[in-house]
Coordinates of C-alpha atoms in Angstrom, one line a residue:
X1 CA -83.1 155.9 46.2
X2 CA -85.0 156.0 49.7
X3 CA -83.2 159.0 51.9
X4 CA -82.5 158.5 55.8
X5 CA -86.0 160.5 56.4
X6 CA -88.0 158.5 54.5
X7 CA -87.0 155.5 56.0
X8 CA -87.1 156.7 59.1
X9 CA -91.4 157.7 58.3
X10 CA -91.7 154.4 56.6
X11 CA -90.2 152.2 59.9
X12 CA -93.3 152.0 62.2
X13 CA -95.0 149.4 63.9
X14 CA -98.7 148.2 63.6
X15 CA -99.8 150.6 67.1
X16 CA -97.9 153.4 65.4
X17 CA -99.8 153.3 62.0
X18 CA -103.1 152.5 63.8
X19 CA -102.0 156.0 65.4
X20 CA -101.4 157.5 62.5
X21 CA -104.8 156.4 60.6
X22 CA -106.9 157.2 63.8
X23 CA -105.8 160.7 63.5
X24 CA -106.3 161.4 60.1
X25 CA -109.6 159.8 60.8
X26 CA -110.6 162.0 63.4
X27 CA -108.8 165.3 62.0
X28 CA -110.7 165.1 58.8
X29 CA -113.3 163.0 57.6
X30 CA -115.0 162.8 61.2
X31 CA -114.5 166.6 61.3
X32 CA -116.1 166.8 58.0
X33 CA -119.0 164.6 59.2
X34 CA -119.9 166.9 62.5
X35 CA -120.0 170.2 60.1
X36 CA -122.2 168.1 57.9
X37 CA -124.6 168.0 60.8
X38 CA -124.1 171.7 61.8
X39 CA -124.9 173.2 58.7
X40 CA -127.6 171.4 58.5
X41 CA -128.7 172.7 61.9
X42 CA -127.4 176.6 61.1
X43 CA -127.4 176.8 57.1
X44 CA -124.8 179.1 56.1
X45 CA -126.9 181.7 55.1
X46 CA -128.7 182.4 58.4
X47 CA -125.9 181.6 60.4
X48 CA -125.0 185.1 61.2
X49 CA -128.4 185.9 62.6
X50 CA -128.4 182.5 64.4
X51 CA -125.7 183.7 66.2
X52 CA -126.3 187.6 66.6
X53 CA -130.1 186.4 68.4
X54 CA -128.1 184.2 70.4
X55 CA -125.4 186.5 71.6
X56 CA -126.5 186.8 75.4
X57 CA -126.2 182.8 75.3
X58 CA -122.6 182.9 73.5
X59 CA -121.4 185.4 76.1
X60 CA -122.6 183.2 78.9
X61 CA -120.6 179.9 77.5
X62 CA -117.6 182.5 77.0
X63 CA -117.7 183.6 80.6
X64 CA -117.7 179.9 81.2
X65 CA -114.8 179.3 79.1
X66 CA -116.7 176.6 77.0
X67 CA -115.5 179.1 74.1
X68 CA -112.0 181.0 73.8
X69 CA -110.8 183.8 72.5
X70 CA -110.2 182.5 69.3
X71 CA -113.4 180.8 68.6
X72 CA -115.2 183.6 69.9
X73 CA -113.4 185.7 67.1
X74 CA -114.3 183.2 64.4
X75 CA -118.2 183.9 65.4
X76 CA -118.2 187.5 65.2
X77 CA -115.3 188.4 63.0
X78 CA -113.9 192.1 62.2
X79 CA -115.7 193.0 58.8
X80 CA -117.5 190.0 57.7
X81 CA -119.4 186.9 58.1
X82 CA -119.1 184.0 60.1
X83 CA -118.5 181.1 58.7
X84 CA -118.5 177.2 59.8
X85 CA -115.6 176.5 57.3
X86 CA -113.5 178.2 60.1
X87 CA -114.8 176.6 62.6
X88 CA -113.2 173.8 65.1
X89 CA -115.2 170.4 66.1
X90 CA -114.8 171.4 69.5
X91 CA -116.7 175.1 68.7
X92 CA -119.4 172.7 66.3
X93 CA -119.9 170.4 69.3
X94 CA -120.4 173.2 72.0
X95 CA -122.6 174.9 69.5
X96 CA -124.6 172.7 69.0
X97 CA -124.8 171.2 72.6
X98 CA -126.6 174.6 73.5
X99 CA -128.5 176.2 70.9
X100 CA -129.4 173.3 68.8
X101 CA -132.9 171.4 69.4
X102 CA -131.3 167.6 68.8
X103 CA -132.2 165.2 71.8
X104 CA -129.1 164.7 74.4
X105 CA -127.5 161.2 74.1
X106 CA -129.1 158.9 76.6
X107 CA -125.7 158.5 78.4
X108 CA -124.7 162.3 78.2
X109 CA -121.6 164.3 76.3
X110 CA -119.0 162.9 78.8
X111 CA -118.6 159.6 78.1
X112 CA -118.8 157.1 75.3
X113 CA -122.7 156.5 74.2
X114 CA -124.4 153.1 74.1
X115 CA -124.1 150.8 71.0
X116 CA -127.9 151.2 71.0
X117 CA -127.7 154.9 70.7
X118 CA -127.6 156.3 67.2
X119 CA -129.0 159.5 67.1
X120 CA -127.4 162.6 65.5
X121 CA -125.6 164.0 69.1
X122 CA -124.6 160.4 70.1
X123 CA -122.5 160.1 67.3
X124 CA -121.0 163.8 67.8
X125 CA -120.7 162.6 71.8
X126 CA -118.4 159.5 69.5
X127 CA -116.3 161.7 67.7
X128 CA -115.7 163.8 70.7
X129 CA -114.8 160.7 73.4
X130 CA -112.8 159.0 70.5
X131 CA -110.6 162.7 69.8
X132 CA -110.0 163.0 73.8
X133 CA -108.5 159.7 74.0
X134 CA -106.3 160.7 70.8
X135 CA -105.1 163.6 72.0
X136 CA -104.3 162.0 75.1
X137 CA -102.3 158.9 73.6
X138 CA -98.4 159.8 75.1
X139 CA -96.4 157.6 71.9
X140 CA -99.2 157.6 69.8
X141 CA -99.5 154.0 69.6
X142 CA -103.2 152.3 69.5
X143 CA -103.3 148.5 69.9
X144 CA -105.1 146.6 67.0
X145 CA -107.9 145.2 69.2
X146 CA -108.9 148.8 70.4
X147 CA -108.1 150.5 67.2
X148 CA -110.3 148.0 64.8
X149 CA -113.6 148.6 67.9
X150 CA -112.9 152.2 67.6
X151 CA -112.8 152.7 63.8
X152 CA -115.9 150.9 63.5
X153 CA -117.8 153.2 65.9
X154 CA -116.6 156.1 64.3
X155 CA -116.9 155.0 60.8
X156 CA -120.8 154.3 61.9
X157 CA -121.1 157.9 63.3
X158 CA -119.3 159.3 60.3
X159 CA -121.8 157.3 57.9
X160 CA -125.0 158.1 59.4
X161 CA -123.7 161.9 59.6
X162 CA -121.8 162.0 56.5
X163 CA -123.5 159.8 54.2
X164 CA -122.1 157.2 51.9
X165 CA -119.3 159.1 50.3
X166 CA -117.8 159.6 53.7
X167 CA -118.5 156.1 54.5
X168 CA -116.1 155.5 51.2
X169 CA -113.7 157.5 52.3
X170 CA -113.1 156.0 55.4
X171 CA -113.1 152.1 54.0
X172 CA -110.2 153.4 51.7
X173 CA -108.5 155.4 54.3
X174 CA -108.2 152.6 56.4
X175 CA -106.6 150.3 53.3
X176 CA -104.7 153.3 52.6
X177 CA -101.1 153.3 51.7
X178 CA -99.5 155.6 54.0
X179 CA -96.7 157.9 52.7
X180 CA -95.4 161.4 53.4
X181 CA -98.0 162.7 51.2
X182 CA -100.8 161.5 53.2
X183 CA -99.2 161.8 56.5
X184 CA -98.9 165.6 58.1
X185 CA -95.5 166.9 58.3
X186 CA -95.9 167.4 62.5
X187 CA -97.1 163.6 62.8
X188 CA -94.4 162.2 60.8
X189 CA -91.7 163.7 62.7
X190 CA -93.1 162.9 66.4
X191 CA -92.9 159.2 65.6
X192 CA -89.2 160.0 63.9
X193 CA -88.2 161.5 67.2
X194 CA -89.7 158.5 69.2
X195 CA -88.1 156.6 66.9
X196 CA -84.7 158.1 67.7
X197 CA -85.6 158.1 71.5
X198 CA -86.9 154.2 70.9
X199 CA -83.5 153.6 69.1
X200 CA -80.8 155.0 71.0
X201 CA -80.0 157.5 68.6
X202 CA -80.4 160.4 71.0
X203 CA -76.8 161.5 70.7
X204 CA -76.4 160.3 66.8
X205 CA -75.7 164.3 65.4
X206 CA -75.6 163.5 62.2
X207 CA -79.1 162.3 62.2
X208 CA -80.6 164.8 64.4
X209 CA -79.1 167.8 62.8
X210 CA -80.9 165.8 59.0
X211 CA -84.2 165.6 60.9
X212 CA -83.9 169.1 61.9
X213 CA -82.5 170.4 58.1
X214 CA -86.1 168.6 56.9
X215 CA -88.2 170.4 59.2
X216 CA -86.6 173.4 58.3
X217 CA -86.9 173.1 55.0
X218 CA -90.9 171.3 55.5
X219 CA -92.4 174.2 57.2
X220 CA -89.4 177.2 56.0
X221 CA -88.7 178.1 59.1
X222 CA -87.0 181.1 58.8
X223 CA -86.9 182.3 62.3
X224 CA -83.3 183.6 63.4
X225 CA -83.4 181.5 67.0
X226 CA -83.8 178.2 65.1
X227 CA -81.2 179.4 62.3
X228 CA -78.8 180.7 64.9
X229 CA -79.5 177.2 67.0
X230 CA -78.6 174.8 63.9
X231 CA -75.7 176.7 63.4
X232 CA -74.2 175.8 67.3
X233 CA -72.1 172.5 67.0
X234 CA -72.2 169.7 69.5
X235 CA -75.4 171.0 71.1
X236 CA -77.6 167.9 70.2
X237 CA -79.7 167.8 72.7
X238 CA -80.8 171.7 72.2
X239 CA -81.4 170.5 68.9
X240 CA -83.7 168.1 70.3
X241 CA -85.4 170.4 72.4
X242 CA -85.8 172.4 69.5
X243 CA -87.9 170.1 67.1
X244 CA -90.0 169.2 70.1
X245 CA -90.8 172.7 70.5
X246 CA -91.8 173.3 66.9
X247 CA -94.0 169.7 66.5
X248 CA -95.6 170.5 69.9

């Protein structure tokens, strides 16, 4: 028997499961794709001395806050090895923007390339305009005409980087039943919540204190705030607050 959440996951429009397919695009096989490229540029075993010779370089993109903190960490980490595994797209990209010797794409990083422009850093500049606009999407809705142009050019980038298994992997992704196993847990329950927004369900307790039982239970959250909020009756909108607080 379907439960209340999995109908809920399973309701979505055609924009809302272009969303959905767009990200797990760009969040994993594009991702894949770029790291393809920068190992191929720094091989894993002389990565480490790639970066120590370029640590005056490194310093000067942290001082322009082109790296963080955090990625700066994952380059020279406390007792051991750098390693691209750990490493974002956005630390990949800015890597290998400025110590790489690839040609810049003929438009620059900025913007989307031209059709005409297939070289290696073009289709990184691709992955990188097509993740912006993602991230950037309010209801996480992509119309069909945009989203079917966009796959295409990033399926091409992710080929030519990648090779034909990626290739593969993005035909079936896009034919891909979509269920809670291949959706992540903080994707499925911002379209929920839109969903309750979208439906008028904003004051239905009994569903919102469900939703916020699943997430609970999802990620174990143990933390005695959120224990000590689900336990406060009639406060639905906390509640709300709450779950957009932990998918955010």
């Amino acid at each position: 028997m379907e439960t209340e959440h999995e109908t809920c996951v399973s309701h979505v429009s055609e924009e809302e499961e272009n969303g959905l397919r767009m990200h797990l695009l760009l969040t994993k096989t594009s991702s894949r794709a770029v790291r393809k490229l920068f190992d191929k540029e720094f091989h894993p075993s002389c990565l480490e001395d790639v970066i120590k010779k370029a640590y005056g370089k490194l310093c000067d993109l942290k001082i322009k806050r082109v790296i963080n903190a955090a990625q700066w960490n994952l380059l020279f980490p406390h007792g051991g090895e750098p390693n691209s595994e750990t490493f974002d797209v956005t630390l990949m990209v800015a890597l290998l923007r400025n110590m790489a010797d690839l040609p810049e794409p003929t438009t620059g990083y900025d913007q989307l390339p031209s059709s005409t422009d297939k070289t290696p850093m073009a289709d990184v500049a691709r992955i990188k305009h097509y993740r912006n606009q993602l991230a950037h999407l309010k209801d996480g809705k992509i119309q069909s005409e945009l989203f079917s142009t966009a796959w295409e050019d990033i399926n091409g980038a992710v080929r030519r980087l990648g090779g034909s298994e990626m290739d593969k992997e993005c035909k079936d992704l896009r034919m891909k039943h979509l269920d809670q196993s291949t959706v992540p847990w903080n994707i499925r329950g911002q379209q929920t919540l839109l969903q309750f927004h979208n439906c008028q369900k904003y004051q239905d307790k009994r569903n919102i204190y469900q939703i916020f039982q699943v997430f609970r239970n999802d990620i174990a959250l143990s933390c005695p705030v959120c224990d000590a909020y689900y336990s406060i009756k009639g406060r639905t909108r906390l509640l709300v607050k709450i779950l957009q607080q932990i998918l955010n």
